[in-house]
Short mmCIF file of C-alpha atoms in Angstrom, two decimals:
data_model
loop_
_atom_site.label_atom_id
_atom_site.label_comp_id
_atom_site.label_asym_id
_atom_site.label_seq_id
_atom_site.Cartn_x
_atom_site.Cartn_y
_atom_site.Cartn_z
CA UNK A 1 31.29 -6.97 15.96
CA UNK A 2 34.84 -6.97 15.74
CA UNK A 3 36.81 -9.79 17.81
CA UNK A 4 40.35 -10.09 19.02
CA UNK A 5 42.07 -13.29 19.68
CA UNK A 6 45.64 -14.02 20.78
CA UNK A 7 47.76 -17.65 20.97
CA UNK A 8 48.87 -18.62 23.04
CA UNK A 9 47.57 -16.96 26.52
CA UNK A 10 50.98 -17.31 28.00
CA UNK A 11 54.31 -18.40 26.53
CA UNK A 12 57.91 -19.32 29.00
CA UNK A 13 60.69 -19.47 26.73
CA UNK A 14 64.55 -19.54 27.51
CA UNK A 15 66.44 -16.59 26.88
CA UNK A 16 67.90 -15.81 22.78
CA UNK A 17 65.34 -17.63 21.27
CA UNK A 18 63.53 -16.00 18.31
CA UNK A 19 59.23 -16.06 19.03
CA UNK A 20 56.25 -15.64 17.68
CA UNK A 21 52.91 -13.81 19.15
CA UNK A 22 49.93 -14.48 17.20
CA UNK A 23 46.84 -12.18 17.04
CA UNK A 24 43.56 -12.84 15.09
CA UNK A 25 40.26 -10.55 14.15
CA UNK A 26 37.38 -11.63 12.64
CA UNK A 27 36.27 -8.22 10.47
CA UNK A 28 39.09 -7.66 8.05
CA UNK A 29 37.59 -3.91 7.46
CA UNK A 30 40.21 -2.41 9.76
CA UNK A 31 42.32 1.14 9.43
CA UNK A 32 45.32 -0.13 11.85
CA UNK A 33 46.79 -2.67 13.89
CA UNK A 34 48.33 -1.74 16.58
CA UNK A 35 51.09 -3.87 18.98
CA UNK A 36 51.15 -3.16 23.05
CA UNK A 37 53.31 -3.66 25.36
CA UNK A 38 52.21 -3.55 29.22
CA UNK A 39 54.58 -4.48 32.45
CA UNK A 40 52.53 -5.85 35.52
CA UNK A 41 50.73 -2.76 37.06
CA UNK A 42 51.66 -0.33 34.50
CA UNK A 43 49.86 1.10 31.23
CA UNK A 44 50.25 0.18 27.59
CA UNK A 45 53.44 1.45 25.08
CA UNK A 46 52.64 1.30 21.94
CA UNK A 47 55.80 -0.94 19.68
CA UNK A 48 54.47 -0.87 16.58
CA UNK A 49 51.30 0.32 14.73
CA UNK A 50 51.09 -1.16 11.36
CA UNK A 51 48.75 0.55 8.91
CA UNK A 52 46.22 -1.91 6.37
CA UNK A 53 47.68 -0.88 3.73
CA UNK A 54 51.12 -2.01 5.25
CA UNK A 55 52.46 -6.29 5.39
CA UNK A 56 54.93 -5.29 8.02
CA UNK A 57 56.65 -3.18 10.41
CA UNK A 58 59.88 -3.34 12.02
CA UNK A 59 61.83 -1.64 14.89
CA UNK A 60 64.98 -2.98 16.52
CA UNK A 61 64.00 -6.70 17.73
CA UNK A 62 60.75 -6.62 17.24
CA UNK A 63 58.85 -7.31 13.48
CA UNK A 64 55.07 -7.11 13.62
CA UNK A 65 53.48 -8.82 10.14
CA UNK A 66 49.64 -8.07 8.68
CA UNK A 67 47.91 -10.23 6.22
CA UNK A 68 44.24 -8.14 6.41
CA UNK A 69 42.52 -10.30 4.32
CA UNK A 70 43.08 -14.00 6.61
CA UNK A 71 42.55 -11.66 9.65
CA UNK A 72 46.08 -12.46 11.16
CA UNK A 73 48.93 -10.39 12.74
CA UNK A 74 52.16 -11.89 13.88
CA UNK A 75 54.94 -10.12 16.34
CA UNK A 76 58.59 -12.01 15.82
CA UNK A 77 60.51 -11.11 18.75
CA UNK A 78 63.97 -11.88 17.50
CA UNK A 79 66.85 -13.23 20.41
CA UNK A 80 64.54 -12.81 23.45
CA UNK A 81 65.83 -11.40 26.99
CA UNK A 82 64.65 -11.32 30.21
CA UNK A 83 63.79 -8.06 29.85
CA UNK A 84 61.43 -8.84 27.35
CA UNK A 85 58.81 -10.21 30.17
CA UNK A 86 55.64 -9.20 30.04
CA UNK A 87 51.87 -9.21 28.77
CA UNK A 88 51.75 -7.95 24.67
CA UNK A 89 48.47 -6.79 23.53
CA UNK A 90 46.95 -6.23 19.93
CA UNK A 91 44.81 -4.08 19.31
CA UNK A 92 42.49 -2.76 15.73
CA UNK A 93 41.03 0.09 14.91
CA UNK A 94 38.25 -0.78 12.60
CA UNK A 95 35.90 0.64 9.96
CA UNK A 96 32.75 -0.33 12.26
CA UNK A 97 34.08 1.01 15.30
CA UNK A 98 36.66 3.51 14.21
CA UNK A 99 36.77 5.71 17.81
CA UNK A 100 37.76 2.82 19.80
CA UNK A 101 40.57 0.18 19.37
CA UNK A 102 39.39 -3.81 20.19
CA UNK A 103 41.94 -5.28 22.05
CA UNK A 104 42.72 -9.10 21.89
CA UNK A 105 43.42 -11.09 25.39
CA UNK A 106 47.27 -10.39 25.53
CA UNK A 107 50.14 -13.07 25.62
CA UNK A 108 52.23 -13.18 28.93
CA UNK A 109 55.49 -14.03 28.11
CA UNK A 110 58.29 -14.88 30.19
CA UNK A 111 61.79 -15.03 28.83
CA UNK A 112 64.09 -17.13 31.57
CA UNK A 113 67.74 -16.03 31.97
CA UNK B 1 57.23 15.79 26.42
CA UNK B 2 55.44 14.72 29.36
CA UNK B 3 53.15 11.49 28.42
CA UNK B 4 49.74 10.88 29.30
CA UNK B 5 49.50 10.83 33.36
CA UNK B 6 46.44 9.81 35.25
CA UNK B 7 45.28 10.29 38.77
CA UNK B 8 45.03 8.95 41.45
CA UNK B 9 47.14 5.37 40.67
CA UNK B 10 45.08 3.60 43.10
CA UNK B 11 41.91 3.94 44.46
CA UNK B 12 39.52 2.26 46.99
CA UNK B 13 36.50 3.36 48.10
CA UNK B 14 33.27 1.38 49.52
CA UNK B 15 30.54 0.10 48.01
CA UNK B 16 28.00 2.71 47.19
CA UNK B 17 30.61 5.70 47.37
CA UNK B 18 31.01 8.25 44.23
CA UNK B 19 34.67 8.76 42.80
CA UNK B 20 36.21 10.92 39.98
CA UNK B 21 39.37 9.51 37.98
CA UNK B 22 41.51 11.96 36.09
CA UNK B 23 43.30 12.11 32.85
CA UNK B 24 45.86 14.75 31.74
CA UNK B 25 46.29 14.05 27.89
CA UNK B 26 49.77 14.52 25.71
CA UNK B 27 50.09 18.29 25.41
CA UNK B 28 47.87 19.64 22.24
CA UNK B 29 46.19 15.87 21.66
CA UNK B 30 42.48 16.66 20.51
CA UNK B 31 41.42 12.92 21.09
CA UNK B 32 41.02 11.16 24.54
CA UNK B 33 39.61 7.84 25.10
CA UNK B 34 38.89 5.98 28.51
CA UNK B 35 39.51 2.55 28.48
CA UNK B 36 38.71 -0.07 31.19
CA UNK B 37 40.90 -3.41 31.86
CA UNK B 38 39.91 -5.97 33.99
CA UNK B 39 42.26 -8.61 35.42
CA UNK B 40 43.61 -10.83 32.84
CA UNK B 41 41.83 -9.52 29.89
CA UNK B 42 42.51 -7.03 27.61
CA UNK B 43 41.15 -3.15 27.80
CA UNK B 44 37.49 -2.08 26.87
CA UNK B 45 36.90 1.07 25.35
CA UNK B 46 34.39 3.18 27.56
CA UNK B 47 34.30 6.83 25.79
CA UNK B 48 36.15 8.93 22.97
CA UNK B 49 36.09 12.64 23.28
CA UNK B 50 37.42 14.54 20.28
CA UNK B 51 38.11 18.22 21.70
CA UNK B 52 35.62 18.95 24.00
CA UNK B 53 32.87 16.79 23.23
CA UNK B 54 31.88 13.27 23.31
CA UNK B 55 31.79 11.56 20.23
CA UNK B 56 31.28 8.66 21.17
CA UNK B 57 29.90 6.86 24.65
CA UNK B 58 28.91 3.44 23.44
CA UNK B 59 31.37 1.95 25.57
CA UNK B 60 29.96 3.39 28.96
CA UNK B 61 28.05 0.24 30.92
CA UNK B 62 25.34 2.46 32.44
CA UNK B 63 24.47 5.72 33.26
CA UNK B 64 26.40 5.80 36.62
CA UNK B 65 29.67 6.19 34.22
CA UNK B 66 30.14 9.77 33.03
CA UNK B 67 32.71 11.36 31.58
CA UNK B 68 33.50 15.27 30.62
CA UNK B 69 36.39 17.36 29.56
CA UNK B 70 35.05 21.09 29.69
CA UNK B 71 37.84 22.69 28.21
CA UNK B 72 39.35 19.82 25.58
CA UNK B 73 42.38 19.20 27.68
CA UNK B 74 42.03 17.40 31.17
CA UNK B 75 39.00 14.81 31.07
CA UNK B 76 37.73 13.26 34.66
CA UNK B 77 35.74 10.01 34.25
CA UNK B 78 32.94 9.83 37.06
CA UNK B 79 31.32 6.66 38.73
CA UNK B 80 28.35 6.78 40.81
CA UNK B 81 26.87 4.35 43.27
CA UNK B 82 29.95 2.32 42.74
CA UNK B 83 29.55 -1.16 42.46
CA UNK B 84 32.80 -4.51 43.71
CA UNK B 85 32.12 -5.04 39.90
CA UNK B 86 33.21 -1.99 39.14
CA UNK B 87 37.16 -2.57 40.33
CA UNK B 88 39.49 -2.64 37.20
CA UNK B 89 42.25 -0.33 36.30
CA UNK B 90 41.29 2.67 34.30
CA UNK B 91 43.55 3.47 31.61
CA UNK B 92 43.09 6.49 29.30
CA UNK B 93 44.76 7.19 26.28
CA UNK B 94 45.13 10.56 23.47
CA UNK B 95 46.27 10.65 19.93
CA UNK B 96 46.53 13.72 18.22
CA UNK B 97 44.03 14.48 16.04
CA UNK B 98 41.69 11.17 14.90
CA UNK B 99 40.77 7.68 16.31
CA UNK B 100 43.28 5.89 14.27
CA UNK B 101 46.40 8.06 14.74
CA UNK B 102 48.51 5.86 17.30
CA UNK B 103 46.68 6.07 20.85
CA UNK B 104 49.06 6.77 23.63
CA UNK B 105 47.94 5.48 27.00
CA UNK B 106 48.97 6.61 31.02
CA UNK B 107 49.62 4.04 33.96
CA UNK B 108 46.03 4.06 34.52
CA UNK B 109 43.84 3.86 37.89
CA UNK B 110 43.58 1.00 40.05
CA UNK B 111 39.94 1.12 41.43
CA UNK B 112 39.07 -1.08 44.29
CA UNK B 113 35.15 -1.09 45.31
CA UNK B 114 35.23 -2.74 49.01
#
Protein backbone atom coordinates (compact mmCIF):
# COMPACT_ATOMS: atom_id res chain seq x y z
CA UNK A 1 0.00 0.00 0.00
CA UNK A 2 1.24 3.12 -1.15
CA UNK A 3 2.29 5.82 1.63
CA UNK A 4 2.75 9.55 1.56
CA UNK A 5 4.94 11.43 3.86
CA UNK A 6 5.77 15.14 4.03
CA UNK A 7 8.68 17.19 6.25
CA UNK A 8 8.26 19.08 7.90
CA UNK A 9 4.38 19.34 9.11
CA UNK A 10 4.64 23.06 9.27
CA UNK A 11 7.39 25.48 8.26
CA UNK A 12 7.41 29.80 9.38
CA UNK A 13 9.91 31.37 7.34
CA UNK A 14 10.61 35.20 6.75
CA UNK A 15 9.66 36.61 3.62
CA UNK A 16 12.40 36.20 0.17
CA UNK A 17 13.85 33.28 1.36
CA UNK A 18 14.24 30.36 -1.10
CA UNK A 19 12.47 26.77 0.62
CA UNK A 20 12.20 23.49 0.35
CA UNK A 21 8.97 21.05 0.81
CA UNK A 22 9.83 17.54 1.01
CA UNK A 23 7.47 14.63 0.07
CA UNK A 24 8.24 10.85 0.35
CA UNK A 25 6.35 7.42 -0.98
CA UNK A 26 7.22 4.19 -0.25
CA UNK A 27 6.11 2.22 -3.77
CA UNK A 28 8.25 3.77 -6.46
CA UNK A 29 5.71 2.11 -9.18
CA UNK A 30 3.95 5.42 -9.69
CA UNK A 31 2.47 7.16 -13.14
CA UNK A 32 2.57 10.91 -11.61
CA UNK A 33 3.31 13.13 -8.92
CA UNK A 34 1.33 15.64 -8.44
CA UNK A 35 1.93 19.19 -6.21
CA UNK A 36 -1.29 20.94 -4.33
CA UNK A 37 -1.88 23.88 -3.20
CA UNK A 38 -4.93 24.50 -0.66
CA UNK A 39 -5.79 28.02 1.28
CA UNK A 40 -7.62 27.47 4.74
CA UNK A 41 -11.27 26.43 3.86
CA UNK A 42 -10.85 26.17 0.24
CA UNK A 43 -10.11 23.15 -2.27
CA UNK A 44 -6.89 21.98 -3.87
CA UNK A 45 -5.04 23.81 -7.23
CA UNK A 46 -3.04 21.77 -8.76
CA UNK A 47 0.96 23.72 -9.34
CA UNK A 48 2.62 21.21 -10.87
CA UNK A 49 2.13 17.54 -11.94
CA UNK A 50 5.36 15.96 -12.79
CA UNK A 51 5.18 12.78 -14.86
CA UNK A 52 7.77 9.45 -13.81
CA UNK A 53 9.34 9.66 -16.58
CA UNK A 54 10.10 13.43 -15.81
CA UNK A 55 13.25 14.77 -12.90
CA UNK A 56 11.55 18.09 -12.79
CA UNK A 57 9.04 20.63 -13.44
CA UNK A 58 9.04 24.24 -13.29
CA UNK A 59 6.54 27.19 -13.41
CA UNK A 60 7.28 30.75 -12.34
CA UNK A 61 8.62 30.43 -8.54
CA UNK A 62 7.91 27.26 -7.96
CA UNK A 63 10.35 23.97 -9.14
CA UNK A 64 8.97 20.60 -8.13
CA UNK A 65 11.99 17.71 -8.47
CA UNK A 66 11.32 13.61 -8.79
CA UNK A 67 13.91 11.04 -8.15
CA UNK A 68 11.27 7.75 -8.55
CA UNK A 69 13.60 5.35 -7.69
CA UNK A 70 14.66 6.87 -3.70
CA UNK A 71 10.86 7.63 -3.49
CA UNK A 72 11.44 11.48 -3.01
CA UNK A 73 9.87 14.70 -4.43
CA UNK A 74 11.07 18.13 -3.56
CA UNK A 75 9.06 21.66 -4.21
CA UNK A 76 11.79 24.79 -4.15
CA UNK A 77 9.78 27.74 -3.63
CA UNK A 78 12.20 30.37 -4.79
CA UNK A 79 11.98 34.22 -2.88
CA UNK A 80 8.92 33.39 -0.71
CA UNK A 81 5.97 36.03 -0.02
CA UNK A 82 3.35 36.31 2.18
CA UNK A 83 1.17 35.34 -0.24
CA UNK A 84 2.67 32.15 -0.46
CA UNK A 85 0.85 30.98 3.00
CA UNK A 86 -0.70 28.04 3.08
CA UNK A 87 -0.98 24.08 3.41
CA UNK A 88 0.95 22.24 0.05
CA UNK A 89 -0.04 18.76 -0.55
CA UNK A 90 1.59 15.86 -2.68
CA UNK A 91 -0.07 13.63 -4.05
CA UNK A 92 0.79 10.01 -6.51
CA UNK A 93 -0.98 8.29 -8.72
CA UNK A 94 0.33 4.81 -8.65
CA UNK A 95 0.48 1.55 -10.61
CA UNK A 96 -1.42 -0.32 -7.60
CA UNK A 97 -3.98 2.14 -7.18
CA UNK A 98 -4.11 3.99 -10.44
CA UNK A 99 -7.99 5.57 -9.97
CA UNK A 100 -7.14 7.35 -6.90
CA UNK A 101 -4.23 9.75 -5.99
CA UNK A 102 -2.51 9.08 -2.17
CA UNK A 103 -2.02 12.19 -0.69
CA UNK A 104 0.85 12.89 1.85
CA UNK A 105 -0.01 15.01 5.23
CA UNK A 106 0.61 18.56 3.67
CA UNK A 107 3.21 21.24 4.92
CA UNK A 108 1.65 24.52 6.38
CA UNK A 109 3.77 27.16 5.58
CA UNK A 110 3.78 30.58 6.66
CA UNK A 111 5.87 33.19 4.96
CA UNK A 112 6.09 36.46 7.51
CA UNK A 113 6.21 39.92 5.87
CA UNK B 1 -14.30 27.62 -18.26
CA UNK B 2 -16.14 27.24 -15.19
CA UNK B 3 -14.06 24.81 -12.67
CA UNK B 4 -15.30 22.09 -10.71
CA UNK B 5 -18.11 23.58 -8.18
CA UNK B 6 -19.67 21.61 -5.41
CA UNK B 7 -22.75 22.03 -3.33
CA UNK B 8 -23.78 22.94 -0.66
CA UNK B 9 -20.22 24.58 0.95
CA UNK B 10 -21.34 23.75 4.33
CA UNK B 11 -23.47 21.44 5.78
CA UNK B 12 -24.81 20.36 9.25
CA UNK B 13 -27.22 18.07 9.95
CA UNK B 14 -27.87 15.76 13.21
CA UNK B 15 -26.83 12.66 14.05
CA UNK B 16 -28.77 9.97 12.34
CA UNK B 17 -30.08 12.38 9.45
CA UNK B 18 -29.50 11.39 5.55
CA UNK B 19 -27.74 14.11 3.26
CA UNK B 20 -26.77 14.30 -0.47
CA UNK B 21 -23.50 16.34 -1.52
CA UNK B 22 -23.18 17.45 -5.10
CA UNK B 23 -20.51 17.72 -7.66
CA UNK B 24 -20.72 19.54 -11.04
CA UNK B 25 -17.49 18.33 -12.93
CA UNK B 26 -15.25 20.56 -15.59
CA UNK B 27 -17.44 20.68 -18.68
CA UNK B 28 -16.85 17.32 -20.94
CA UNK B 29 -14.48 15.60 -17.99
CA UNK B 30 -15.34 11.74 -18.20
CA UNK B 31 -13.58 11.07 -14.75
CA UNK B 32 -14.90 12.18 -11.26
CA UNK B 33 -13.51 11.17 -8.03
CA UNK B 34 -14.84 11.98 -4.39
CA UNK B 35 -12.36 12.57 -2.02
CA UNK B 36 -12.71 13.03 1.79
CA UNK B 37 -10.29 15.34 4.07
CA UNK B 38 -10.36 15.37 7.54
CA UNK B 39 -8.86 18.14 9.69
CA UNK B 40 -5.22 18.31 9.42
CA UNK B 41 -4.62 15.44 7.20
CA UNK B 42 -4.49 15.06 3.77
CA UNK B 43 -7.61 13.86 1.37
CA UNK B 44 -8.80 10.13 1.06
CA UNK B 45 -10.03 8.91 -2.03
CA UNK B 46 -13.71 7.54 -1.57
CA UNK B 47 -14.95 6.66 -5.34
CA UNK B 48 -13.84 7.13 -9.13
CA UNK B 49 -16.53 7.16 -11.70
CA UNK B 50 -15.32 7.08 -15.30
CA UNK B 51 -18.53 8.25 -17.40
CA UNK B 52 -21.34 6.94 -15.86
CA UNK B 53 -20.23 4.15 -13.92
CA UNK B 54 -18.25 3.34 -10.94
CA UNK B 55 -15.04 1.98 -11.47
CA UNK B 56 -13.92 1.95 -8.59
CA UNK B 57 -15.53 2.19 -4.78
CA UNK B 58 -12.75 0.83 -2.65
CA UNK B 59 -12.46 3.97 -0.97
CA UNK B 60 -16.16 4.10 0.39
CA UNK B 61 -16.00 3.23 4.46
CA UNK B 62 -19.34 1.38 4.48
CA UNK B 63 -22.33 0.88 2.78
CA UNK B 64 -24.09 4.05 4.17
CA UNK B 65 -21.70 6.00 1.51
CA UNK B 66 -23.12 5.89 -2.02
CA UNK B 67 -22.39 7.59 -4.81
CA UNK B 68 -24.08 7.84 -8.54
CA UNK B 69 -23.86 10.00 -11.57
CA UNK B 70 -26.83 8.78 -13.90
CA UNK B 71 -26.02 10.67 -16.78
CA UNK B 72 -21.86 10.98 -16.64
CA UNK B 73 -21.96 14.62 -15.79
CA UNK B 74 -23.26 15.78 -12.26
CA UNK B 75 -22.41 13.04 -9.51
CA UNK B 76 -24.22 13.41 -5.84
CA UNK B 77 -22.40 11.47 -3.08
CA UNK B 78 -25.05 10.11 -0.46
CA UNK B 79 -24.59 9.39 3.37
CA UNK B 80 -27.00 7.56 5.38
CA UNK B 81 -27.53 7.29 9.10
CA UNK B 82 -24.88 9.89 9.41
CA UNK B 83 -22.50 9.46 11.97
CA UNK B 84 -20.14 12.98 14.28
CA UNK B 85 -17.39 10.77 12.61
CA UNK B 86 -18.57 11.39 9.55
CA UNK B 87 -17.79 15.49 9.56
CA UNK B 88 -14.88 16.29 7.07
CA UNK B 89 -14.95 18.39 4.02
CA UNK B 90 -15.87 16.63 0.86
CA UNK B 91 -13.87 17.54 -2.00
CA UNK B 92 -14.43 16.12 -5.51
CA UNK B 93 -12.31 16.35 -8.32
CA UNK B 94 -12.51 15.47 -12.63
CA UNK B 95 -9.80 15.02 -15.13
CA UNK B 96 -10.59 14.50 -18.53
CA UNK B 97 -10.37 11.29 -19.68
CA UNK B 98 -8.11 8.74 -17.21
CA UNK B 99 -7.04 8.54 -13.49
CA UNK B 100 -3.70 9.99 -14.09
CA UNK B 101 -4.50 12.99 -16.33
CA UNK B 102 -4.15 16.01 -13.76
CA UNK B 103 -7.28 15.84 -11.28
CA UNK B 104 -8.91 19.15 -10.82
CA UNK B 105 -10.70 19.57 -7.52
CA UNK B 106 -13.89 22.17 -6.26
CA UNK B 107 -14.00 24.03 -2.77
CA UNK B 108 -15.49 21.01 -1.41
CA UNK B 109 -18.33 20.44 1.38
CA UNK B 110 -18.00 21.15 4.88
CA UNK B 111 -20.13 18.42 6.66
CA UNK B 112 -20.89 18.86 10.26
CA UNK B 113 -22.78 15.73 12.01
CA UNK B 114 -24.20 17.38 15.43
Amino acid sequence: KQEVTQIPAALSVPEGENLVLNCSFTDSAIYNLQWFRQDPGKGLTSLLLIQSSQREQTSGRLNASLDKSSGRSTLYIAASQPGDSATYLCAVNSHNAGNMLTFGGGTRLMVKP
Amino acid sequence: GAGVSQTPSNKVTEKGKYVELRCDPISGHTALYWYRQSLGQGPEFLIYFQGTGAADDSGLPNDRFFAVRPEGSVSTLKIQRTERGDSAVYLCASSVTRSTDTQYFGPGTRLTVL
